[in-house]
Amino acid sequence: MSATQQNLKTQFHEAIESGLNNKQLRSNLLNAMDTLRTNRKKLINTRFLDWNTLKTKAKELKQKNLRKLDANLELFEKNATQNGIKVHWANNADEANELIYDLMREKNITKVLKGKSMASEEIGFNHFLESKGFEAIETDLGELILQLLHEPPVHIVVPAIHKNRYEIGELFHKKLNAPLENEPQKLNAIAQKHMRKEFVEFKMGLSGVNFAIANEGAIWLIENEGNGRMSTTACDIHVAICGIEKVVENFEDAAILNALLAPSAVGQPITCYNNIITSPRKEGELDGPKEVHIVLLDNNRSNMLRDSHYYRSMSCIRCGSCLNHCPVYDKIGGHAYLSTYPGPIGEVISPQIFGLNRTSPVLDLCSLCGRCSEVCPVEIPLAELIRDLRSERVGQGRKNVIGTDPSTQSVAEISQMRMFADMATSPRKWRFAMALVGSLGFLARYLAPYIPLLKNWVRYREFPQISGGLHAKVSKMQGVIYE
């Protein structure tokens, strides 16, 4: 393992340890995750006749649209252009940032107001603008909290879910000179008052896209706060960043996917706002932007699509349900993943978007319990894909994931797994090893803190109870344990 990879692994370990040692973080996450899981379960049981059939239908729709994504993209560009929308293509984060930056310079704009957009987080848009002397202002409540904290999102749907109302009240008091409050309504009022002045004369708004409709050349945005609608209608220029996998053929497909999104994300039947944008402001209309620009972002998605196995991760509708049910995520929080996309879906798409060599340690943040695969509303086999990406990391698998090179591979790990495979595939060796563990395993309970590999494992875990004992007899001839 190279020095760079070793440093990356150290950063992950430090981030994980920080999350585990943050009692307030863990308490906040546990309370929030319990609420989201309970709301989802109750809603599914009371409002849906056949949730599993709907999930299967959604999976089929996403895979159908991914198979014809090239045609859908061309059709979307054609119809959106006819509607008066300007469509741009960006191969990577640099191109997407430069496109928007050039547009801002052309229009003499130095500040952009943002609705919630994970795609903008993916390309590092805020930091890019800051480096150019321009300003990106978050208007989503969660994103505003994070911007005041100088932190990235901890969750892909509820970005500041790791903070409780008392912490937010103290933050607003300190950063916004607001009265010290902790009631949600009063905190919302403080945020509204702070943001209202920004909306008075802003020229450019930026958003993400939940669904792009090829047949109509339209985009569909869903949200629970009015800031998103303000960011896309009250400005002169609206820019939307859209990952190419968000394009579907028609509204019927999008409606089925949308029916699963809010229940999976936060356990509510529908979001407060559904914004469907088909064009800039037309003659005679009183509101809406004068220009609408859509940036179709690839950023290695085409490479993901080419792989007949991993392409299934592109079905994701960004509901965050896999995070809400992950027993690892709710112990360490999203920042410990050191990536834009945390949780199980982040473990699958981050190596494919940013490169396996940059994100390989994230694959260890999974117990392979399978909860994520079970709750995914489009039936992505997340646990299976995480396991398979681990094989990519050690030089096995399909070898199509970008950024895979020998520097990501641990020689010691590969050697140890080969030794384990040799033992596990030999009945005689396996039985002998189990007999040895049964006879001497109790010693490991006391020696574990001093054994190189085992000491890391027991640092945050209780040593397991090992069955068997000194009374176990081993037949050297047959390798059979007799009790």
CSV table of C-alpha atoms in Angstrom, one decimal:
chain,number,residue,atom,x,y,z
A,1,MET,CA,0.0,0.0,0.0
A,2,SER,CA,1.4,3.4,-1.0
A,3,ALA,CA,2.0,6.2,1.4
A,4,THR,CA,-0.9,8.1,-0.1
A,5,GLN,CA,-3.3,5.2,0.5
A,6,GLN,CA,-2.0,4.7,4.0
A,7,ASN,CA,-2.6,8.4,4.7
A,8,LEU,CA,-6.1,8.1,3.3
A,9,LYS,CA,-6.8,5.1,5.5
A,10,THR,CA,-5.6,7.0,8.5
A,11,GLN,CA,-7.9,9.9,7.7
A,12,PHE,CA,-10.8,7.5,7.5
A,13,HIS,CA,-9.9,5.9,10.9
A,14,GLU,CA,-9.7,9.3,12.5
A,15,ALA,CA,-13.1,10.4,11.1
A,16,ILE,CA,-14.7,7.1,12.2
A,17,GLU,CA,-13.2,7.4,15.7
A,18,SER,CA,-14.4,11.0,15.9
A,19,GLY,CA,-18.0,9.9,15.1
A,20,LEU,CA,-17.9,7.1,17.5
A,21,ASN,CA,-16.6,9.3,20.3
A,22,ASN,CA,-19.2,12.0,19.7
A,23,LYS,CA,-22.0,11.1,22.0
A,24,GLN,CA,-24.2,14.0,21.0
A,25,LEU,CA,-23.9,13.1,17.3
A,26,ARG,CA,-24.8,9.5,18.0
A,27,SER,CA,-27.8,10.5,20.1
A,28,ASN,CA,-29.1,12.9,17.5
A,29,LEU,CA,-28.7,10.4,14.7
A,30,LEU,CA,-30.3,7.6,16.7
A,31,ASN,CA,-33.4,9.7,17.5
A,32,ALA,CA,-33.7,11.0,13.9
A,33,MET,CA,-33.2,7.6,12.3
A,34,ASP,CA,-35.8,6.0,14.7
A,35,THR,CA,-38.3,8.6,13.7
A,36,LEU,CA,-37.7,8.2,9.9
A,37,ARG,CA,-37.8,4.5,10.1
A,38,THR,CA,-41.0,4.5,12.2
A,39,ASN,CA,-42.7,7.0,9.9
A,40,ARG,CA,-41.8,5.0,6.8
A,41,LYS,CA,-43.0,1.7,8.2
A,42,LYS,CA,-46.3,3.2,9.4
A,43,LEU,CA,-47.0,4.9,6.1
A,44,ILE,CA,-46.2,1.8,4.0
A,45,ASN,CA,-48.5,-0.3,6.2
A,46,THR,CA,-51.4,2.1,6.1
A,47,ARG,CA,-51.3,3.8,2.7
A,48,PHE,CA,-50.0,1.2,0.3
A,49,LEU,CA,-51.8,-1.9,-0.8
A,50,ASP,CA,-48.7,-3.6,-2.3
A,51,TRP,CA,-45.5,-1.8,-1.6
A,52,ASN,CA,-43.2,-4.6,-2.9
A,53,THR,CA,-44.9,-4.8,-6.3
A,54,LEU,CA,-44.5,-1.0,-6.6
A,55,LYS,CA,-40.8,-1.4,-5.8
A,56,THR,CA,-40.4,-4.0,-8.5
A,57,LYS,CA,-42.2,-1.8,-11.0
A,58,ALA,CA,-39.9,1.1,-10.1
A,59,LYS,CA,-36.8,-1.1,-10.6
A,60,GLU,CA,-38.0,-2.2,-14.0
A,61,LEU,CA,-38.7,1.4,-15.0
A,62,LYS,CA,-35.3,2.7,-14.0
A,63,GLN,CA,-33.5,-0.2,-15.7
A,64,LYS,CA,-35.6,0.3,-18.8
A,65,ASN,CA,-34.7,4.0,-18.9
A,66,LEU,CA,-31.0,3.3,-18.2
A,67,ARG,CA,-30.9,0.9,-21.2
A,68,LYS,CA,-32.2,3.6,-23.5
A,69,LEU,CA,-30.5,6.5,-21.7
A,70,ASP,CA,-28.6,7.7,-24.8
A,71,ALA,CA,-31.9,8.1,-26.8
A,72,ASN,CA,-33.6,9.7,-23.8
A,73,LEU,CA,-30.8,12.3,-23.4
A,74,GLU,CA,-31.0,13.2,-27.1
A,75,LEU,CA,-34.8,13.5,-26.9
A,76,PHE,CA,-34.6,15.6,-23.7
A,77,GLU,CA,-32.1,18.0,-25.3
A,78,LYS,CA,-34.3,18.3,-28.4
A,79,ASN,CA,-37.5,19.0,-26.6
A,80,ALA,CA,-36.0,21.2,-23.9
A,81,THR,CA,-34.3,23.3,-26.5
A,82,GLN,CA,-37.6,23.7,-28.4
A,83,ASN,CA,-39.2,24.9,-25.1
A,84,GLY,CA,-36.6,27.6,-24.9
A,85,ILE,CA,-34.3,25.9,-22.3
A,86,LYS,CA,-30.6,26.0,-22.9
A,87,VAL,CA,-29.0,22.6,-22.4
A,88,HIS,CA,-25.3,22.2,-21.7
A,89,TRP,CA,-23.2,19.0,-21.4
A,90,ALA,CA,-20.5,18.5,-18.8
A,91,ASN,CA,-18.2,15.5,-18.9
A,92,ASN,CA,-16.8,16.2,-15.4
A,93,ALA,CA,-16.9,18.5,-12.4
A,94,ASP,CA,-14.4,20.9,-13.8
A,95,GLU,CA,-16.5,21.4,-17.0
A,96,ALA,CA,-19.7,21.9,-15.0
A,97,ASN,CA,-18.2,24.5,-12.7
A,98,GLU,CA,-16.6,26.4,-15.6
A,99,LEU,CA,-19.9,26.4,-17.5
A,100,ILE,CA,-21.8,28.1,-14.7
A,101,TYR,CA,-18.9,30.4,-13.8
A,102,ASP,CA,-18.6,31.6,-17.4
A,103,LEU,CA,-22.4,32.2,-17.5
A,104,MET,CA,-22.1,34.3,-14.3
A,105,ARG,CA,-19.3,36.3,-15.8
A,106,GLU,CA,-21.2,36.8,-19.0
A,107,LYS,CA,-24.2,38.1,-17.1
A,108,ASN,CA,-22.1,40.1,-14.6
A,109,ILE,CA,-23.4,38.1,-11.7
A,110,THR,CA,-21.2,37.5,-8.6
A,111,LYS,CA,-23.7,35.8,-6.3
A,112,VAL,CA,-26.0,32.7,-6.8
A,113,LEU,CA,-28.7,31.5,-4.4
A,114,LYS,CA,-29.0,27.8,-4.2
A,115,GLY,CA,-31.8,25.3,-3.6
A,116,LYS,CA,-30.7,21.9,-2.3
A,117,SER,CA,-28.5,20.1,-4.8
A,118,MET,CA,-26.4,17.0,-4.1
A,119,ALA,CA,-25.0,17.3,-7.7
A,120,SER,CA,-23.5,20.7,-6.8
A,121,GLU,CA,-21.9,19.1,-3.7
A,122,GLU,CA,-20.5,16.4,-5.9
A,123,ILE,CA,-18.7,18.9,-8.2
A,124,GLY,CA,-17.6,21.1,-5.3
A,125,PHE,CA,-19.4,24.1,-6.7
A,126,ASN,CA,-19.4,26.3,-3.6
A,127,HIS,CA,-15.7,26.0,-3.1
A,128,PHE,CA,-15.0,26.5,-6.8
A,129,LEU,CA,-17.0,29.8,-6.7
A,130,GLU,CA,-15.3,30.9,-3.6
A,131,SER,CA,-11.9,30.3,-5.2
A,132,LYS,CA,-13.0,32.7,-8.0
A,133,GLY,CA,-14.1,35.4,-5.6
A,134,PHE,CA,-17.8,34.7,-6.2
A,135,GLU,CA,-20.4,33.6,-3.7
A,136,ALA,CA,-22.9,30.7,-3.4
A,137,ILE,CA,-25.5,31.1,-0.7
A,138,GLU,CA,-27.5,28.1,0.5
A,139,THR,CA,-31.2,28.7,1.1
A,140,ASP,CA,-32.3,25.3,2.2
A,141,LEU,CA,-32.6,25.3,6.0
A,142,GLY,CA,-30.3,22.3,6.5
A,143,GLU,CA,-27.8,23.5,4.0
A,144,LEU,CA,-27.9,27.0,5.6
A,145,ILE,CA,-27.0,25.4,8.9
A,146,LEU,CA,-24.1,23.6,7.3
A,147,GLN,CA,-22.8,26.6,5.5
A,148,LEU,CA,-22.7,28.5,8.9
A,149,LEU,CA,-20.9,25.5,10.3
A,150,HIS,CA,-18.5,25.2,7.3
A,151,GLU,CA,-19.5,21.5,7.0
A,152,PRO,CA,-20.6,19.3,4.1
A,153,PRO,CA,-24.0,17.5,4.3
A,154,VAL,CA,-24.2,14.6,6.6
A,155,HIS,CA,-27.2,13.0,4.8
A,156,ILE,CA,-28.3,13.2,1.2
A,157,VAL,CA,-31.9,14.2,2.1
A,158,VAL,CA,-31.7,15.8,5.5
A,159,PRO,CA,-28.3,17.4,5.3
A,160,ALA,CA,-28.1,18.7,9.0
A,161,ILE,CA,-29.8,15.7,10.6
A,162,HIS,CA,-26.9,15.4,13.0
A,163,LYS,CA,-27.8,18.6,14.8
A,164,ASN,CA,-30.6,19.0,17.3
A,165,ARG,CA,-32.7,22.1,17.8
A,166,TYR,CA,-30.7,23.3,20.8
A,167,GLU,CA,-27.5,23.2,18.8
A,168,ILE,CA,-29.1,25.0,15.9
A,169,GLY,CA,-30.5,27.7,18.2
A,170,GLU,CA,-27.0,28.3,19.6
A,171,LEU,CA,-25.6,28.5,16.1
A,172,PHE,CA,-28.2,31.0,15.0
A,173,HIS,CA,-27.6,33.0,18.1
A,174,LYS,CA,-23.8,33.1,17.5
A,175,LYS,CA,-23.7,33.4,13.7
A,176,LEU,CA,-26.9,35.4,12.9
A,177,ASN,CA,-27.1,37.5,16.1
A,178,ALA,CA,-30.6,36.1,16.7
A,179,PRO,CA,-32.3,35.6,20.0
A,180,LEU,CA,-31.5,32.3,21.6
A,181,GLU,CA,-34.4,30.0,20.7
A,182,ASN,CA,-34.9,26.2,20.4
A,183,GLU,CA,-38.5,25.9,19.2
A,184,PRO,CA,-38.6,24.7,15.5
A,185,GLN,CA,-41.2,27.4,14.5
A,186,LYS,CA,-39.0,30.2,15.9
A,187,LEU,CA,-35.8,28.7,14.4
A,188,ASN,CA,-37.6,28.6,11.0
A,189,ALA,CA,-38.6,32.2,11.4
A,190,ILE,CA,-35.1,33.2,12.2
A,191,ALA,CA,-33.9,31.5,9.0
A,192,GLN,CA,-36.6,33.0,6.9
A,193,LYS,CA,-35.8,36.5,8.2
A,194,HIS,CA,-32.1,36.0,7.4
A,195,MET,CA,-32.8,34.7,3.9
A,196,ARG,CA,-35.5,37.1,2.9
A,197,LYS,CA,-33.1,39.9,2.2
A,198,GLU,CA,-31.1,37.7,-0.1
A,199,PHE,CA,-34.1,37.0,-2.2
A,200,VAL,CA,-35.0,40.6,-2.8
A,201,GLU,CA,-32.8,41.4,-5.8
A,202,PHE,CA,-30.9,38.2,-6.6
A,203,LYS,CA,-30.2,37.5,-10.3
A,204,MET,CA,-29.3,33.8,-10.5
A,205,GLY,CA,-30.7,30.7,-8.8
A,206,LEU,CA,-29.3,27.2,-8.8
A,207,SER,CA,-31.0,23.9,-8.2
A,208,GLY,CA,-30.7,20.2,-8.6
A,209,VAL,CA,-33.1,17.9,-10.5
A,210,ASN,CA,-35.1,15.0,-9.3
A,211,PHE,CA,-36.5,13.8,-12.6
A,212,ALA,CA,-35.9,15.1,-16.2
A,213,ILE,CA,-38.7,14.2,-18.6
A,214,ALA,CA,-37.4,13.4,-22.1
A,215,ASN,CA,-40.8,13.5,-23.9
A,216,GLU,CA,-41.6,16.9,-22.5
A,217,GLY,CA,-38.2,18.5,-22.2
A,218,ALA,CA,-39.1,19.4,-18.6
A,219,ILE,CA,-37.6,19.0,-15.2
A,220,TRP,CA,-39.3,18.0,-12.0
A,221,LEU,CA,-38.1,19.3,-8.6
A,222,ILE,CA,-39.5,18.2,-5.3
A,223,GLU,CA,-38.9,19.8,-1.9
A,224,ASN,CA,-40.4,20.5,1.5
A,225,GLU,CA,-39.4,24.2,1.8
A,226,GLY,CA,-40.5,27.2,-0.3
A,227,ASN,CA,-36.9,28.2,-0.8
A,228,GLY,CA,-36.5,25.9,-3.8
A,229,ARG,CA,-39.4,27.5,-5.6
A,230,MET,CA,-38.1,30.9,-4.8
A,231,SER,CA,-34.6,30.0,-6.1
A,232,THR,CA,-36.0,28.8,-9.4
A,233,THR,CA,-38.8,31.3,-10.2
A,234,ALA,CA,-37.9,34.7,-8.6
A,235,CYS,CA,-34.5,35.0,-10.4
A,236,ASP,CA,-33.7,36.2,-13.9
A,237,ILE,CA,-31.6,33.1,-14.6
A,238,HIS,CA,-32.2,29.5,-13.3
A,239,VAL,CA,-29.4,27.0,-13.6
A,240,ALA,CA,-30.2,23.3,-12.8
A,241,ILE,CA,-27.5,20.6,-12.5
A,242,CYS,CA,-28.8,17.3,-13.6
A,243,GLY,CA,-27.0,13.9,-13.4
A,244,ILE,CA,-27.7,12.2,-16.6
A,245,GLU,CA,-29.2,9.2,-14.8
A,246,LYS,CA,-32.1,11.4,-13.7
A,247,VAL,CA,-33.6,11.5,-17.3
A,248,VAL,CA,-36.6,9.3,-17.8
A,249,GLU,CA,-38.8,8.9,-20.8
A,250,ASN,CA,-42.2,10.3,-19.7
A,251,PHE,CA,-44.2,11.7,-16.8
A,252,GLU,CA,-45.8,8.3,-16.1
A,253,ASP,CA,-42.4,6.8,-15.3
A,254,ALA,CA,-41.4,9.8,-13.2
A,255,ALA,CA,-44.7,9.7,-11.3
A,256,ILE,CA,-44.2,6.1,-10.2
A,257,LEU,CA,-40.7,6.8,-9.0
A,258,ASN,CA,-41.9,10.0,-7.2
A,259,ALA,CA,-44.6,7.9,-5.4
A,260,LEU,CA,-41.8,6.0,-3.8
A,261,LEU,CA,-39.4,8.8,-3.1
A,262,ALA,CA,-41.1,10.8,-0.2
A,263,PRO,CA,-42.3,7.7,1.7
A,264,SER,CA,-38.9,6.2,1.5
A,265,ALA,CA,-37.1,9.4,2.4
A,266,VAL,CA,-39.0,10.8,5.3
A,267,GLY,CA,-42.1,8.7,5.7
A,268,GLN,CA,-44.6,11.2,4.3
A,269,PRO,CA,-47.0,10.5,1.3
A,270,ILE,CA,-45.9,13.5,-0.8
A,271,THR,CA,-43.6,16.4,-0.6
A,272,CYS,CA,-44.9,19.9,0.1
A,273,TYR,CA,-43.8,21.3,-3.2
A,274,ASN,CA,-43.7,19.7,-6.6
A,275,ASN,CA,-42.2,22.1,-9.2
A,276,ILE,CA,-42.3,21.1,-12.9
A,277,ILE,CA,-40.4,23.5,-15.1
A,278,THR,CA,-41.0,23.4,-18.8
A,279,SER,CA,-39.6,26.7,-20.1
A,280,PRO,CA,-38.4,30.1,-19.2
A,281,ARG,CA,-40.9,32.9,-18.6
A,282,LYS,CA,-43.1,33.4,-21.6
A,283,GLU,CA,-44.5,36.6,-23.0
A,284,GLY,CA,-47.4,37.8,-20.8
A,285,GLU,CA,-46.3,35.7,-17.8
A,286,LEU,CA,-45.7,37.6,-14.6
A,287,ASP,CA,-43.1,35.4,-12.9
A,288,GLY,CA,-40.5,32.8,-13.7
A,289,PRO,CA,-36.9,33.2,-14.9
A,290,LYS,CA,-36.0,34.8,-18.2
A,291,GLU,CA,-33.5,32.1,-18.9
A,292,VAL,CA,-33.3,28.4,-17.9
A,293,HIS,CA,-30.1,26.5,-18.2
A,294,ILE,CA,-29.7,22.8,-17.6
A,295,VAL,CA,-26.3,21.3,-17.1
A,296,LEU,CA,-26.3,17.5,-17.9
A,297,LEU,CA,-23.6,16.1,-15.7
A,298,ASP,CA,-21.8,12.9,-16.6
A,299,ASN,CA,-18.9,12.7,-14.2
A,300,ASN,CA,-18.1,9.0,-14.8
A,301,ARG,CA,-21.7,8.0,-15.0
A,302,SER,CA,-21.2,6.8,-18.6
A,303,ASN,CA,-18.5,4.5,-17.4
A,304,MET,CA,-20.8,3.2,-14.7
A,305,LEU,CA,-23.5,2.5,-17.3
A,306,ARG,CA,-21.1,0.5,-19.4
A,307,ASP,CA,-20.7,-2.2,-16.7
A,308,SER,CA,-23.6,-4.7,-16.9
A,309,HIS,CA,-23.3,-5.4,-13.1
A,310,TYR,CA,-22.6,-2.1,-11.4
A,311,TYR,CA,-24.9,0.0,-13.6
A,312,ARG,CA,-27.7,-0.9,-11.3
A,313,SER,CA,-26.5,1.6,-8.8
A,314,MET,CA,-27.5,4.4,-11.3
A,315,SER,CA,-31.2,3.5,-10.5
A,316,CYS,CA,-30.9,5.4,-7.2
A,317,ILE,CA,-33.5,8.1,-6.7
A,318,ARG,CA,-31.6,9.7,-3.8
A,319,CYS,CA,-34.2,8.9,-1.1
A,320,GLY,CA,-31.7,8.1,1.6
A,321,SER,CA,-33.6,5.1,2.9
A,322,CYS,CA,-30.5,3.0,2.9
A,323,LEU,CA,-28.8,5.5,5.2
A,324,ASN,CA,-31.8,5.6,7.6
A,325,HIS,CA,-31.6,1.8,8.1
A,326,CYS,CA,-27.9,1.3,8.1
A,327,PRO,CA,-26.5,0.2,11.5
A,328,VAL,CA,-23.1,1.7,10.6
A,329,TYR,CA,-24.3,5.1,9.4
A,330,ASP,CA,-26.2,5.9,12.6
A,331,LYS,CA,-23.2,5.2,14.7
A,332,ILE,CA,-20.6,7.3,12.9
A,333,GLY,CA,-22.6,9.9,10.8
A,334,GLY,CA,-22.1,10.9,7.2
A,335,HIS,CA,-19.0,12.9,7.6
A,336,ALA,CA,-17.0,9.8,8.5
A,337,TYR,CA,-17.4,8.6,4.9
A,338,LEU,CA,-15.2,11.5,3.7
A,339,SER,CA,-17.3,11.6,0.5
A,340,THR,CA,-20.2,13.6,-0.9
A,341,TYR,CA,-22.4,10.5,-0.8
A,342,PRO,CA,-22.4,8.7,2.6
A,343,GLY,CA,-24.1,5.5,3.7
A,344,PRO,CA,-24.6,2.3,1.6
A,345,ILE,CA,-25.4,4.1,-1.6
A,346,GLY,CA,-22.2,6.2,-1.1
A,347,GLU,CA,-20.1,3.1,-0.7
A,348,VAL,CA,-21.4,1.9,-4.1
A,349,ILE,CA,-21.3,5.1,-6.2
A,350,SER,CA,-18.4,7.0,-4.7
A,351,PRO,CA,-15.8,4.5,-6.0
A,352,GLN,CA,-17.4,4.7,-9.4
A,353,ILE,CA,-17.6,8.5,-9.5
A,354,PHE,CA,-14.5,9.6,-7.7
A,355,GLY,CA,-12.3,6.5,-8.3
A,356,LEU,CA,-11.6,3.4,-6.2
A,357,ASN,CA,-8.1,4.6,-5.3
A,358,ARG,CA,-9.6,7.7,-3.6
A,359,THR,CA,-12.4,6.1,-1.8
A,360,SER,CA,-11.5,2.4,-1.1
A,361,PRO,CA,-11.6,2.6,2.7
A,362,VAL,CA,-15.3,3.6,2.5
A,363,LEU,CA,-16.1,0.0,1.5
A,364,ASP,CA,-15.1,-1.2,5.0
A,365,LEU,CA,-18.1,0.8,6.5
A,366,CYS,CA,-20.5,-2.0,6.0
A,367,SER,CA,-21.5,-5.1,7.9
A,368,LEU,CA,-23.2,-6.7,4.9
A,369,CYS,CA,-26.4,-7.1,7.0
A,370,GLY,CA,-28.5,-6.5,3.9
A,371,ARG,CA,-30.9,-3.9,5.4
A,372,CYS,CA,-30.1,-1.4,2.6
A,373,SER,CA,-30.9,-3.9,-0.1
A,374,GLU,CA,-34.2,-4.7,1.6
A,375,VAL,CA,-35.5,-1.2,2.0
A,376,CYS,CA,-34.3,0.3,-1.3
A,377,PRO,CA,-37.4,1.4,-3.2
A,378,VAL,CA,-35.8,0.5,-6.6
A,379,GLU,CA,-34.3,-2.8,-5.4
A,380,ILE,CA,-30.7,-2.0,-5.9
A,381,PRO,CA,-28.7,-4.9,-4.4
A,382,LEU,CA,-26.5,-2.6,-2.4
A,383,ALA,CA,-24.9,-5.2,-0.1
A,384,GLU,CA,-24.0,-7.4,-3.0
A,385,LEU,CA,-22.4,-4.5,-4.9
A,386,ILE,CA,-20.5,-3.4,-1.8
A,387,ARG,CA,-19.1,-6.9,-1.4
A,388,ASP,CA,-18.2,-7.1,-5.1
A,389,LEU,CA,-16.5,-3.7,-5.0
A,390,ARG,CA,-14.3,-5.1,-2.2
A,391,SER,CA,-13.1,-7.7,-4.6
A,392,GLU,CA,-12.3,-5.0,-7.1
A,393,ARG,CA,-10.2,-3.4,-4.4
A,394,VAL,CA,-7.9,-6.4,-4.1
A,395,GLY,CA,-7.5,-6.8,-7.8
A,396,GLN,CA,-10.3,-9.3,-8.5
A,397,GLY,CA,-13.8,-8.8,-9.8
A,398,ARG,CA,-14.7,-7.2,-13.2
A,399,LYS,CA,-11.9,-4.6,-13.2
A,400,ASN,CA,-14.0,-1.9,-14.8
A,401,VAL,CA,-14.2,0.5,-11.9
A,402,ILE,CA,-12.2,3.7,-12.5
A,403,GLY,CA,-9.2,4.6,-10.4
A,404,THR,CA,-8.3,1.0,-9.6
A,405,ASP,CA,-4.5,0.5,-9.3
A,406,PRO,CA,-2.1,-1.6,-7.2
A,407,SER,CA,-1.7,1.3,-4.8
A,408,THR,CA,-5.2,0.6,-3.4
A,409,GLN,CA,-4.4,-3.0,-2.6
A,410,SER,CA,-3.0,-4.2,0.7
A,411,VAL,CA,-0.5,-6.9,0.2
A,412,ALA,CA,-1.1,-8.1,3.8
A,413,GLU,CA,-4.8,-8.2,3.4
A,414,ILE,CA,-4.5,-10.2,0.1
A,415,SER,CA,-2.1,-12.6,1.8
A,416,GLN,CA,-4.4,-13.1,4.8
A,417,MET,CA,-7.5,-13.7,2.7
A,418,ARG,CA,-5.6,-16.3,0.6
A,419,MET,CA,-4.6,-18.1,3.8
A,420,PHE,CA,-8.2,-18.0,5.0
A,421,ALA,CA,-9.5,-19.3,1.7
A,422,ASP,CA,-7.0,-22.2,1.8
A,423,MET,CA,-8.1,-23.1,5.3
A,424,ALA,CA,-11.8,-22.6,4.6
A,425,THR,CA,-11.8,-24.9,1.6
A,426,SER,CA,-10.0,-27.7,3.3
A,427,PRO,CA,-12.3,-29.7,5.6
A,428,ARG,CA,-9.3,-31.1,7.5
A,429,LYS,CA,-7.6,-27.7,8.1
A,430,TRP,CA,-10.9,-26.1,8.9
A,431,ARG,CA,-11.9,-28.6,11.6
A,432,PHE,CA,-8.5,-28.5,13.1
A,433,ALA,CA,-8.6,-24.7,13.2
A,434,MET,CA,-12.1,-24.7,14.9
A,435,ALA,CA,-10.9,-27.3,17.4
A,436,LEU,CA,-7.9,-25.1,18.2
A,437,VAL,CA,-10.1,-22.0,18.6
A,438,GLY,CA,-12.4,-24.0,20.9
A,439,SER,CA,-9.6,-25.1,23.1
A,440,LEU,CA,-7.4,-22.0,23.2
A,441,GLY,CA,-9.8,-19.2,22.1
A,442,PHE,CA,-10.5,-18.1,25.6
A,443,LEU,CA,-6.9,-16.9,25.8
A,444,ALA,CA,-7.6,-14.4,23.0
A,445,ARG,CA,-10.1,-12.6,25.2
A,446,TYR,CA,-7.2,-11.5,27.4
A,447,LEU,CA,-4.6,-11.2,24.6
A,448,ALA,CA,-6.7,-9.4,22.0
A,449,PRO,CA,-5.6,-5.9,23.0
A,450,TYR,CA,-2.0,-6.8,22.1
A,451,ILE,CA,-2.5,-8.9,18.9
A,452,PRO,CA,-1.9,-6.6,15.9
A,453,LEU,CA,-5.1,-7.3,13.9
A,454,LEU,CA,-7.4,-8.3,16.7
A,455,LYS,CA,-6.7,-5.2,18.8
A,456,ASN,CA,-8.4,-3.0,16.2
A,457,TRP,CA,-11.4,-5.3,16.0
A,458,VAL,CA,-12.0,-5.4,19.8
A,459,ARG,CA,-11.4,-1.6,20.2
A,460,TYR,CA,-15.1,-0.9,19.7
A,461,ARG,CA,-16.6,-4.4,20.0
A,462,GLU,CA,-17.1,-7.0,22.8
A,463,PHE,CA,-15.1,-10.1,22.4
A,464,PRO,CA,-17.5,-12.9,21.3
A,465,GLN,CA,-18.3,-15.9,23.4
A,466,ILE,CA,-16.5,-18.9,21.9
A,467,SER,CA,-18.1,-22.3,22.3
A,468,GLY,CA,-16.1,-25.4,23.1
A,469,GLY,CA,-13.2,-25.5,25.5
A,470,LEU,CA,-10.3,-27.4,26.8
A,471,HIS,CA,-12.5,-30.5,27.0
A,472,ALA,CA,-12.7,-30.6,23.2
A,473,LYS,CA,-10.7,-33.5,21.8
A,474,VAL,CA,-9.2,-33.4,18.4
A,475,SER,CA,-8.7,-36.4,16.2
A,476,LYS,CA,-5.4,-35.8,14.4
A,477,MET,CA,-6.3,-38.4,11.8
A,478,GLN,CA,-9.7,-37.2,10.8
A,479,GLY,CA,-9.7,-33.6,12.1
A,480,VAL,CA,-13.1,-34.1,13.8
A,481,ILE,CA,-14.1,-32.4,17.1
A,482,TYR,CA,-15.6,-34.7,19.7
A,483,GLU,CA,-17.5,-33.2,22.6
